[in-house]
Amino acid sequence: MDFSSKLLENAVYEMSQLPGIGKRTALRLVLHLLKQPKEQTERLSNSLLSLRSEIKFCENCHNISDVAVCEICANPKRDRSLVCVVEDIRDVMAIENTSQYKGLYHVLGGKISPMEGIGPQDLTIGSLVEKAQKGEVKEFIFALSSTMEGDTTNFYIYKQLNGLDINTSTIARGIAVGDELEYADEVTLGRSILNRIPFEGSLKAN
Amino acid sequence: MDFSSKLLENAVYEMSQLPGIGKRTALRLVLHLLKQPKEQTERLSNSLLSLRSEIKFCENCHNISDVAVCEICANPKRDRSLVCVVEDIRDVMAIENTSQYKGLYHVLGGKISPMEGIGPQDLTIGSLVEKAQKGEVKEFIFALSSTMEGDTTNFYIYKQLNGLDINTSTIARGIAVGDELEYADEVTLGRSILNRIPFEGSLKAN
C-alpha cells in the first residue's frame, strides 16, 4: 500500500502488528480514530501506555492485578487448599463467571509449546512447585485447554509434583450442556463414556 | 466481564471502542501487547497520538497529507482539468493502484447520510463548488460507492454544479473483470447491458 502520509503509514503499520489485524483493517481503524474527537485517541493511547508500564502481577497467583496480592488471593472466604491451574487471565475470568469455584488460581502465563519456543522456564511452574512444597495446598485442578500443548503442560507439572502429598485432578471433558450427541466428535464422546459419573452425582450439580 | 485490574479494564474498554472490535477481541489484543516488549505498546500509542495531533489535510483535495499540498496535487504531470470525486483516502489509494488515472482528486470525507446524521455541510462539497467556479476543471468524475448514499451525494453535487460549464461523469458499473455472468446480480447485469460500449473501445482498454 502506498500512503500519502508518513504519519498515517506509521500508525497503520503499528496497528497491523496486533494479532488478527491486517493492513486493511488497521487502515480502517486508524481512519476511524481520525474522524473521532482527538480525546478518544488520547484515551486509547494513554490507557495502553499506563497499562503496559504500571501493570502488576499478583505475587501469589501471577494473575494481572493492580495491587501486590490480587482480590481473589486476598479474599479470606476462598478455599486456600484448592488451586486451579490455568493459562491466563481469560481463563480465570471464565471460571469466575461460573460462580462454581471457591478456591484460588495459579496463572501459568502460557502453555509449554516447543513450536512457539515456550519452555517450562518461561511459565510460572517453579512458583507452583514452591507453593506445593509449602503444604497448604491439598489439590491442584488442571484447567488448561484440551490440546497437545495443554496436555504436555499438565503432564510436566504432574511429574514435577511427584513425591509430594498432593492430589491432582483435571476438569471433566465431555459433551457440552445443551449439545446433541450426534454432532459431538468421537474423541469427546468416547471420553464422556469412559469418564461417566453416578447419576445421583449429576443430579446434585444442577 | 469482571476484570481483576482497573488498568486492564480501561485499556480493554478503549480498545473496544474501535469499529468491529468487541470486548473479547479487545482483551485478546491488550493481553498480546502485555506479552510483547514494552516498546511495541509505546510505538503504537505514540504513532496514534502523533497522527491525531499532527495530521494535515491537503488544502486542494482534502486528502490526508503530511504537507499543506499533497504529492498528487503538487505533481505538475497530473491533469488539472480532471477531478475524481471520492469518499476517502482509501478510494484514492485504490484508484492510484490501478495506474490508469492521471487527474487530481477531491476527497469528500464521507457521503450524505441522513441516517448517520451526515449532511452536505459536513463534507467538502462547498470547496468542490468553489473549485468548479474557478474554471480550471473541465470534468468531475464521480467515483462514490454504488449505494443509496453514494447516489444521493452524486446527485446533490450534480445539482450544485448546475449552470456551470463543467462535464460530470460517473465510473462505469458492470460485470467485474474475471466474473462469470451467471453469478452476477440482475441490477448490475442490466446496467452493463444498458451502458454497453463499442467493441473497438473495449479493445483499447487492454
Tab-separated table of C-alpha atoms in Angstrom:
chain	number	residue	atom	x	y	z
A	1	MET	CA	0.000	0.000	0.000
A	2	ASP	CA	1.183	3.476	-0.923
A	3	PHE	CA	0.364	6.071	1.701
A	4	SER	CA	0.196	9.800	1.087
A	5	SER	CA	1.368	10.442	4.655
A	6	LYS	CA	4.231	9.023	6.680
A	7	LEU	CA	2.303	9.597	9.916
A	8	LEU	CA	-0.586	7.546	8.591
A	9	GLU	CA	1.751	4.842	7.333
A	10	ASN	CA	3.423	4.519	10.754
A	11	ALA	CA	0.121	4.331	12.617
A	12	VAL	CA	-1.238	1.711	10.210
A	13	TYR	CA	1.970	-0.314	10.461
A	14	GLU	CA	1.935	-0.344	14.265
A	15	MET	CA	-1.769	-1.189	14.365
A	16	SER	CA	-1.257	-4.078	11.948
A	17	GLN	CA	1.257	-5.624	14.364
A	18	LEU	CA	-1.663	-6.681	16.558
A	19	PRO	CA	-2.788	-10.293	16.079
A	20	GLY	CA	-5.577	-10.801	13.552
A	21	ILE	CA	-5.343	-7.240	12.235
A	22	GLY	CA	-4.105	-6.873	8.676
A	23	LYS	CA	-3.107	-3.697	6.845
A	24	ARG	CA	-6.608	-3.015	5.533
A	25	THR	CA	-8.291	-3.408	8.915
A	26	ALA	CA	-5.533	-1.315	10.501
A	27	LEU	CA	-6.194	1.466	7.977
A	28	ARG	CA	-9.925	1.304	8.709
A	29	LEU	CA	-9.301	1.558	12.469
A	30	VAL	CA	-6.856	4.430	12.127
A	31	LEU	CA	-9.156	6.386	9.786
A	32	HIS	CA	-11.963	5.837	12.292
A	33	LEU	CA	-9.823	7.393	15.035
A	34	LEU	CA	-9.113	10.369	12.749
A	35	LYS	CA	-12.848	11.003	12.375
A	36	GLN	CA	-13.467	10.828	16.135
A	37	PRO	CA	-12.645	13.582	18.639
A	38	LYS	CA	-8.966	13.839	19.491
A	39	GLU	CA	-9.731	12.791	23.082
A	40	GLN	CA	-10.645	9.263	22.023
A	41	THR	CA	-7.185	8.637	20.563
A	42	GLU	CA	-5.599	10.162	23.662
A	43	ARG	CA	-7.646	7.964	25.979
A	44	LEU	CA	-6.772	4.848	23.976
A	45	SER	CA	-3.050	5.616	23.811
A	46	ASN	CA	-2.794	6.643	27.428
A	47	SER	CA	-4.699	3.631	28.725
A	48	LEU	CA	-2.402	1.304	26.776
A	49	LEU	CA	0.722	3.109	27.968
A	50	SER	CA	-0.285	3.148	31.606
A	51	LEU	CA	-1.404	-0.492	31.448
A	52	ARG	CA	1.944	-1.524	29.999
A	53	SER	CA	4.032	0.457	32.471
A	54	GLU	CA	2.022	0.129	35.678
A	55	ILE	CA	0.584	-3.358	35.436
A	56	LYS	CA	1.378	-5.705	38.304
A	57	PHE	CA	1.047	-9.426	38.649
A	58	CYS	CA	-0.284	-10.950	41.874
A	59	GLU	CA	2.719	-12.370	43.746
A	60	ASN	CA	0.707	-15.380	44.803
A	61	CYS	CA	-1.241	-16.475	41.701
A	62	HIS	CA	0.505	-14.362	38.984
A	63	ASN	CA	-2.808	-13.032	37.727
A	64	ILE	CA	-2.951	-9.466	36.398
A	65	SER	CA	-3.696	-7.161	39.308
A	66	ASP	CA	-3.460	-3.505	40.328
A	67	VAL	CA	-2.094	-4.443	43.752
A	68	ALA	CA	0.582	-6.824	45.035
A	69	VAL	CA	-1.916	-9.508	46.083
A	70	CYS	CA	-5.000	-9.834	43.884
A	71	GLU	CA	-8.593	-9.655	45.092
A	72	ILE	CA	-9.129	-13.403	44.816
A	73	CYS	CA	-5.967	-14.348	46.742
A	74	ALA	CA	-6.722	-11.694	49.381
A	75	ASN	CA	-10.278	-12.912	49.918
A	76	PRO	CA	-10.404	-14.816	53.262
A	77	LYS	CA	-13.535	-16.680	52.139
A	78	ARG	CA	-11.739	-18.564	49.349
A	79	ASP	CA	-10.510	-22.106	49.977
A	80	ARG	CA	-6.685	-21.962	50.125
A	81	SER	CA	-6.273	-25.730	49.870
A	82	LEU	CA	-7.662	-25.810	46.335
A	83	VAL	CA	-5.692	-24.297	43.409
A	84	CYS	CA	-6.893	-24.211	39.834
A	85	VAL	CA	-4.035	-24.111	37.295
A	86	VAL	CA	-4.930	-22.003	34.242
A	87	GLU	CA	-3.174	-20.483	31.251
A	88	ASP	CA	-4.077	-16.810	31.528
A	89	ILE	CA	-6.419	-14.221	32.974
A	90	ARG	CA	-9.136	-15.029	30.438
A	91	ASP	CA	-9.492	-18.499	31.924
A	92	VAL	CA	-9.707	-17.018	35.429
A	93	MET	CA	-12.480	-14.698	34.209
A	94	ALA	CA	-14.323	-17.578	32.535
A	95	ILE	CA	-14.198	-19.773	35.649
A	96	GLU	CA	-15.135	-16.869	37.941
A	97	ASN	CA	-18.193	-16.295	35.729
A	98	THR	CA	-19.497	-19.773	36.538
A	99	SER	CA	-19.662	-18.900	40.296
A	100	GLN	CA	-18.986	-22.614	40.917
A	101	TYR	CA	-15.394	-22.350	42.115
A	102	LYS	CA	-14.323	-21.093	45.527
A	103	GLY	CA	-10.612	-21.962	45.555
A	104	LEU	CA	-7.578	-19.982	44.385
A	105	TYR	CA	-5.860	-19.872	40.993
A	106	HIS	CA	-2.374	-20.280	39.629
A	107	VAL	CA	-1.828	-18.479	36.307
A	108	LEU	CA	0.910	-20.142	34.248
A	109	GLY	CA	1.172	-17.404	31.633
A	110	GLY	CA	1.026	-19.839	28.724
A	111	LYS	CA	1.483	-23.477	27.808
A	112	ILE	CA	4.623	-25.448	27.055
A	113	SER	CA	4.968	-25.174	23.285
A	114	PRO	CA	8.245	-26.100	21.600
A	115	MET	CA	6.792	-24.832	18.296
A	116	GLU	CA	6.488	-21.309	19.706
A	117	GLY	CA	9.674	-21.599	21.726
A	118	ILE	CA	7.895	-21.623	25.089
A	119	GLY	CA	9.561	-23.939	27.609
A	120	PRO	CA	8.721	-24.699	31.269
A	121	GLN	CA	11.137	-21.951	32.412
A	122	ASP	CA	9.003	-19.318	30.639
A	123	LEU	CA	5.981	-20.239	32.754
A	124	THR	CA	5.342	-19.879	36.488
A	125	ILE	CA	5.811	-23.608	37.113
A	126	GLY	CA	8.698	-23.058	39.563
A	127	SER	CA	6.496	-20.932	41.771
A	128	LEU	CA	3.747	-23.566	41.523
A	129	VAL	CA	6.101	-26.261	42.819
A	130	GLU	CA	7.227	-23.980	45.693
A	131	LYS	CA	3.579	-23.407	46.552
A	132	ALA	CA	3.048	-27.173	46.582
A	133	GLN	CA	6.051	-27.726	48.862
A	134	LYS	CA	4.685	-25.332	51.482
A	135	GLY	CA	1.966	-27.907	52.221
A	136	GLU	CA	-1.041	-25.575	52.355
A	137	VAL	CA	-2.429	-26.802	49.019
A	138	LYS	CA	-4.272	-30.142	49.016
A	139	GLU	CA	-5.379	-30.306	45.387
A	140	PHE	CA	-4.315	-28.818	42.055
A	141	ILE	CA	-7.024	-28.739	39.395
A	142	PHE	CA	-5.540	-28.612	35.872
A	143	ALA	CA	-7.795	-26.445	33.726
A	144	LEU	CA	-5.728	-25.988	30.569
A	145	SER	CA	-7.041	-26.247	27.010
A	146	SER	CA	-7.520	-29.782	25.751
A	147	THR	CA	-4.739	-29.556	23.175
A	148	MET	CA	-1.372	-31.215	22.724
A	149	GLU	CA	0.310	-28.246	24.437
A	150	GLY	CA	-2.200	-28.268	27.296
A	151	ASP	CA	-1.767	-31.999	27.871
A	152	THR	CA	2.035	-31.698	27.751
A	153	THR	CA	1.964	-28.896	30.314
A	154	ASN	CA	-0.378	-30.868	32.592
A	155	PHE	CA	1.922	-33.881	32.429
A	156	TYR	CA	5.063	-31.824	33.046
A	157	ILE	CA	3.574	-30.234	36.166
A	158	TYR	CA	2.285	-33.619	37.325
A	159	LYS	CA	5.829	-35.007	37.080
A	160	GLN	CA	7.239	-32.021	38.980
A	161	LEU	CA	4.801	-32.641	41.832
A	162	ASN	CA	5.963	-36.262	42.060
A	163	GLY	CA	6.712	-37.307	45.642
A	164	LEU	CA	4.612	-34.554	47.196
A	165	ASP	CA	1.438	-35.497	49.050
A	166	ILE	CA	-0.875	-33.512	46.777
A	167	ASN	CA	-3.923	-34.515	44.762
A	168	THR	CA	-4.114	-33.527	41.115
A	169	SER	CA	-7.253	-33.508	39.034
A	170	THR	CA	-8.254	-32.264	35.626
A	171	ILE	CA	-11.528	-30.649	34.619
A	172	ALA	CA	-14.049	-33.045	33.051
A	173	ARG	CA	-14.074	-33.435	29.272
A	174	GLY	CA	-17.407	-34.439	27.794
A	175	ILE	CA	-20.443	-33.388	25.808
A	176	ALA	CA	-21.240	-29.719	26.410
A	177	VAL	CA	-24.501	-28.927	28.173
A	178	GLY	CA	-27.182	-28.405	25.521
A	179	ASP	CA	-25.228	-30.233	22.779
A	180	GLU	CA	-26.712	-33.032	20.701
A	181	LEU	CA	-24.894	-36.369	20.771
A	182	GLU	CA	-24.887	-36.893	17.010
A	183	TYR	CA	-22.828	-33.737	16.410
A	184	ALA	CA	-20.201	-34.482	19.075
A	185	ASP	CA	-16.785	-35.622	17.836
A	186	GLU	CA	-15.893	-39.219	18.607
A	187	VAL	CA	-12.955	-38.460	20.924
A	188	THR	CA	-15.083	-36.272	23.183
A	189	LEU	CA	-17.965	-38.743	23.123
A	190	GLY	CA	-15.593	-41.624	23.889
A	191	ARG	CA	-14.076	-39.742	26.839
A	192	SER	CA	-17.509	-38.811	28.163
A	193	ILE	CA	-18.455	-42.509	28.247
A	194	LEU	CA	-15.161	-43.584	29.875
A	195	ASN	CA	-15.448	-40.833	32.497
A	196	ARG	CA	-19.127	-41.338	33.253
A	197	ILE	CA	-20.331	-40.307	36.696
A	198	PRO	CA	-23.006	-41.773	39.023
A	199	PHE	CA	-26.435	-40.447	38.048
A	200	GLU	CA	-27.108	-39.260	41.605
A	201	GLY	CA	-23.964	-37.132	41.364
A	202	SER	CA	-25.212	-35.437	38.198
A	203	LEU	CA	-28.471	-34.512	39.916
A	204	LYS	CA	-26.623	-32.640	42.641
A	205	ALA	CA	-24.781	-30.447	40.119
A	206	ASN	CA	-27.973	-28.737	38.929
B	1	MET	CA	-16.852	-9.007	32.133
B	2	ASP	CA	-15.299	-8.704	35.568
B	3	PHE	CA	-11.690	-7.541	35.477
B	4	SER	CA	-9.166	-8.050	38.229
B	5	SER	CA	-7.444	-4.798	37.275
B	6	LYS	CA	-8.795	-1.319	36.610
B	7	LEU	CA	-5.877	-0.593	34.249
B	8	LEU	CA	-6.734	-3.646	32.183
B	9	GLU	CA	-10.426	-2.771	32.202
B	10	ASN	CA	-9.727	0.764	30.921
B	11	ALA	CA	-7.439	-0.444	28.148
B	12	VAL	CA	-9.953	-3.083	27.043
B	13	TYR	CA	-12.786	-0.554	27.134
B	14	GLU	CA	-10.905	1.973	24.993
B	15	MET	CA	-9.799	-0.712	22.544
B	16	SER	CA	-13.379	-1.977	22.197
B	17	GLN	CA	-14.477	1.497	21.065
B	18	LEU	CA	-12.830	0.802	17.698
B	19	PRO	CA	-15.233	-0.391	14.994
B	20	GLY	CA	-15.607	-4.164	14.668
B	21	ILE	CA	-13.723	-4.846	17.906
B	22	GLY	CA	-15.769	-6.307	20.729
B	23	LYS	CA	-14.791	-6.770	24.362
B	24	ARG	CA	-13.346	-10.238	23.827
B	25	THR	CA	-11.193	-9.228	20.856
B	26	ALA	CA	-10.101	-6.104	22.735
B	27	LEU	CA	-8.996	-8.258	25.676
B	28	ARG	CA	-7.060	-10.543	23.328
B	29	LEU	CA	-5.287	-7.568	21.719
B	30	VAL	CA	-4.450	-5.961	25.048
B	31	LEU	CA	-3.113	-9.226	26.524
B	32	HIS	CA	-1.000	-9.630	23.377
B	33	LEU	CA	0.533	-6.199	23.970
B	34	LEU	CA	1.288	-7.185	27.576
B	35	LYS	CA	3.266	-10.193	26.374
B	36	GLN	CA	5.277	-8.145	23.865
B	37	PRO	CA	8.186	-5.830	24.745
B	38	LYS	CA	7.118	-2.525	26.253
B	39	GLU	CA	8.473	-0.693	23.191
B	40	GLN	CA	5.758	-2.094	20.953
B	41	THR	CA	2.999	-0.515	23.047
B	42	GLU	CA	4.929	2.741	23.140
B	43	ARG	CA	5.383	2.769	19.382
B	44	LEU	CA	1.683	2.046	18.818
B	45	SER	CA	0.486	4.701	21.265
B	46	ASN	CA	2.920	7.341	20.080
B	47	SER	CA	2.199	6.777	16.406
B	48	LEU	CA	-1.545	7.153	17.055
B	49	LEU	CA	-1.029	10.274	19.153
B	50	SER	CA	1.252	11.980	16.660
B	51	LEU	CA	-1.012	11.019	13.766
B	52	ARG	CA	-4.014	12.525	15.535
B	53	SER	CA	-2.275	15.735	16.545
B	54	GLU	CA	-0.044	16.408	13.534
B	55	ILE	CA	-2.137	15.165	10.630
B	56	LYS	CA	-2.838	17.678	7.869
B	57	PHE	CA	-5.309	17.631	5.040
B	58	CYS	CA	-4.277	18.817	1.583
B	59	GLU	CA	-5.792	22.282	1.101
B	60	ASN	CA	-6.605	21.496	-2.510
B	61	CYS	CA	-8.038	17.957	-2.495
B	62	HIS	CA	-8.597	17.423	1.274
B	63	ASN	CA	-6.697	14.139	1.221
B	64	ILE	CA	-4.612	13.153	4.269
B	65	SER	CA	-1.121	14.576	3.826
B	66	ASP	CA	1.983	15.473	5.824
B	67	VAL	CA	2.318	18.784	3.979
B	68	ALA	CA	-0.048	21.607	3.020
B	69	VAL	CA	-0.422	20.443	-0.603
B	70	CYS	CA	-0.308	16.693	-1.160
B	71	GLU	CA	2.029	14.873	-3.522
B	72	ILE	CA	-0.651	14.279	-6.125
B	73	CYS	CA	-1.856	17.890	-6.216
B	74	ALA	CA	1.749	19.152	-6.289
B	75	ASN	CA	2.716	16.890	-9.186
B	76	PRO	CA	2.970	19.039	-12.372
B	77	LYS	CA	2.456	15.966	-14.569
B	78	ARG	CA	-1.122	15.380	-13.385
B	79	ASP	CA	-4.007	16.690	-15.461
B	80	ARG	CA	-5.575	19.596	-13.549
B	81	SER	CA	-8.690	19.700	-15.693
B	82	LEU	CA	-9.850	16.271	-14.483
B	83	VAL	CA	-11.033	15.788	-10.879
B	84	CYS	CA	-12.161	12.472	-9.431
B	85	VAL	CA	-14.614	12.868	-6.544
B	86	VAL	CA	-14.114	10.155	-3.890
B	87	GLU	CA	-15.229	9.425	-0.360
B	88	ASP	CA	-11.939	8.988	1.497
B	89	ILE	CA	-8.236	8.242	1.247
B	90	ARG	CA	-8.838	4.526	0.771
B	91	ASP	CA	-10.538	5.253	-2.553
B	92	VAL	CA	-7.636	7.464	-3.622
B	93	MET	CA	-5.236	4.616	-2.791
B	94	ALA	CA	-7.378	2.101	-4.693
B	95	ILE	CA	-7.570	4.283	-7.816
B	96	GLU	CA	-3.853	5.156	-7.639
B	97	ASN	CA	-3.109	1.424	-7.561
B	98	THR	CA	-4.724	0.988	-10.977
B	99	SER	CA	-2.158	3.408	-12.563
B	100	GLN	CA	-4.925	4.325	-15.024
B	101	TYR	CA	-5.780	7.763	-13.714
B	102	LYS	CA	-3.679	10.868	-14.229
B	103	GLY	CA	-6.012	13.604	-12.974
B	104	LEU	CA	-6.473	15.066	-9.488
B	105	TYR	CA	-8.825	14.044	-6.673
B	106	HIS	CA	-11.365	15.692	-4.447
B	107	VAL	CA	-11.881	13.858	-1.153
B	108	LEU	CA	-15.378	14.477	0.254
B	109	GLY	CA	-14.718	12.912	3.665
B	110	GLY	CA	-17.903	10.842	3.563
B	111	LYS	CA	-21.270	10.525	1.883
B	112	ILE	CA	-24.538	12.328	2.560
B	113	SER	CA	-26.314	10.029	5.002
B	114	PRO	CA	-29.317	11.314	6.962
B	115	MET	CA	-29.312	8.019	8.904
B	116	GLU	CA	-25.861	8.772	10.330
B	117	GLY	CA	-26.554	12.495	10.595
B	118	ILE	CA	-24.118	13.441	7.820
B	119	GLY	CA	-25.379	16.342	5.720
B	120	PRO	CA	-23.776	18.196	2.772
B	121	GLN	CA	-22.275	20.771	5.158
B	122	ASP	CA	-20.202	18.021	6.841
B	123	LEU	CA	-18.474	17.212	3.561
B	124	THR	CA	-16.110	19.272	1.403
B	125	ILE	CA	-18.804	19.997	-1.191
B	126	GLY	CA	-18.505	23.783	-0.721
B	127	SER	CA	-14.852	23.664	-1.632
B	128	LEU	CA	-15.675	21.450	-4.638
B	129	VAL	CA	-18.150	24.045	-5.965
B	130	GLU	CA	-15.576	26.820	-5.479
B	131	LYS	CA	-13.064	24.747	-7.399
B	132	ALA	CA	-15.606	24.331	-10.190
B	133	GLN	CA	-16.298	28.088	-10.313
B	134	LYS	CA	-12.623	28.876	-10.854
B	135	GLY	CA	-12.938	27.343	-14.319
B	136	GLU	CA	-9.770	25.238	-14.354
B	137	VAL	CA	-11.667	21.937	-14.020
B	138	LYS	CA	-13.326	20.562	-17.159
B	139	GLU	CA	-14.701	17.289	-15.813
B	140	PHE	CA	-15.691	15.832	-12.461
B	141	ILE	CA	-15.695	12.037	-12.288
B	142	PHE	CA	-17.989	10.749	-9.522
B	143	ALA	CA	-16.388	7.653	-8.004
B	144	LEU	CA	-18.522	7.057	-4.911
B	145	SER	CA	-19.829	3.675	-3.774
B	146	SER	CA	-22.854	2.445	-5.666
B	147	THR	CA	-25.221	2.755	-2.705
B	148	MET	CA	-28.214	4.902	-1.878
B	149	GLU	CA	-25.921	7.341	-0.017
B	150	GLY	CA	-23.415	7.425	-2.868
B	151	ASP	CA	-26.121	8.101	-5.457
B	152	THR	CA	-27.688	10.823	-3.287
B	153	THR	CA	-24.307	12.526	-2.882
B	154	ASN	CA	-23.610	12.330	-6.618
B	155	PHE	CA	-26.990	13.881	-7.380
B	156	TYR	CA	-26.569	16.630	-4.776
B	157	ILE	CA	-23.194	17.649	-6.211
B	158	TYR	CA	-24.585	17.445	-9.749
B	159	LYS	CA	-27.329	19.896	-8.754
B	160	GLN	CA	-24.814	22.235	-7.114
B	161	LEU	CA	-22.793	22.377	-10.327
B	162	ASN	CA	-25.914	23.353	-12.275
B	163	GLY	CA	-25.310	26.303	-14.619
B	164	LEU	CA	-21.544	25.839	-14.660
B	165	ASP	CA	-19.896	24.721	-17.890
B	166	ILE	CA	-18.474	21.520	-16.469
B	167	ASN	CA	-18.828	17.894	-17.548
B	168	THR	CA	-19.767	15.304	-14.964
B	169	SER	CA	-19.335	11.575	-15.381
B	170	THR	CA	-19.607	8.544	-13.154
B	171	ILE	CA	-17.405	5.449	-13.178
B	172	ALA	CA	-18.818	2.516	-15.153
B	173	ARG	CA	-20.922	-0.078	-13.329
B	174	GLY	CA	-20.864	-3.539	-14.826
B	175	ILE	CA	-19.652	-7.090	-14.573
B	176	ALA	CA	-16.253	-7.249	-12.849
B	177	VAL	CA	-13.324	-8.430	-14.941
B	178	GLY	CA	-12.988	-12.184	-14.462
B	179	ASP	CA	-16.557	-12.633	-13.181
B	180	GLU	CA	-18.959	-15.169	-14.627
B	181	LEU	CA	-22.269	-13.848	-15.994
B	182	GLU	CA	-24.450	-16.396	-14.225
B	183	TYR	CA	-23.311	-15.240	-10.776
B	184	ALA	CA	-23.803	-11.517	-11.431
B	185	ASP	CA	-26.798	-9.857	-9.778
B	186	GLU	CA	-29.527	-8.728	-12.133
B	187	VAL	CA	-29.195	-4.979	-11.467
B	188	THR	CA	-25.506	-4.981	-12.340
B	189	LEU	CA	-26.077	-7.174	-15.387
B	190	GLY	CA	-28.955	-4.936	-16.509
B	191	ARG	CA	-26.818	-1.800	-16.162
B	192	SER	CA	-23.931	-3.421	-18.005
B	193	ILE	CA	-26.222	-4.098	-20.982
B	194	LEU	CA	-27.741	-0.601	-20.957
B	195	ASN	CA	-24.306	1.009	-20.721
B	196	ARG	CA	-22.641	-1.206	-23.319
B	197	ILE	CA	-19.656	0.291	-25.127
B	198	PRO	CA	-18.424	-0.111	-28.714
B	199	PHE	CA	-16.334	-3.277	-29.038
B	200	GLU	CA	-13.444	-1.324	-30.560
B	201	GLY	CA	-13.420	0.862	-27.421
B	202	SER	CA	-13.093	-2.185	-25.164
B	203	LEU	CA	-10.078	-3.366	-27.163
B	204	LYS	CA	-8.228	-0.134	-26.482
B	205	ALA	CA	-8.615	-0.505	-22.707
B	206	ASN	CA	-6.456	-3.610	-22.539
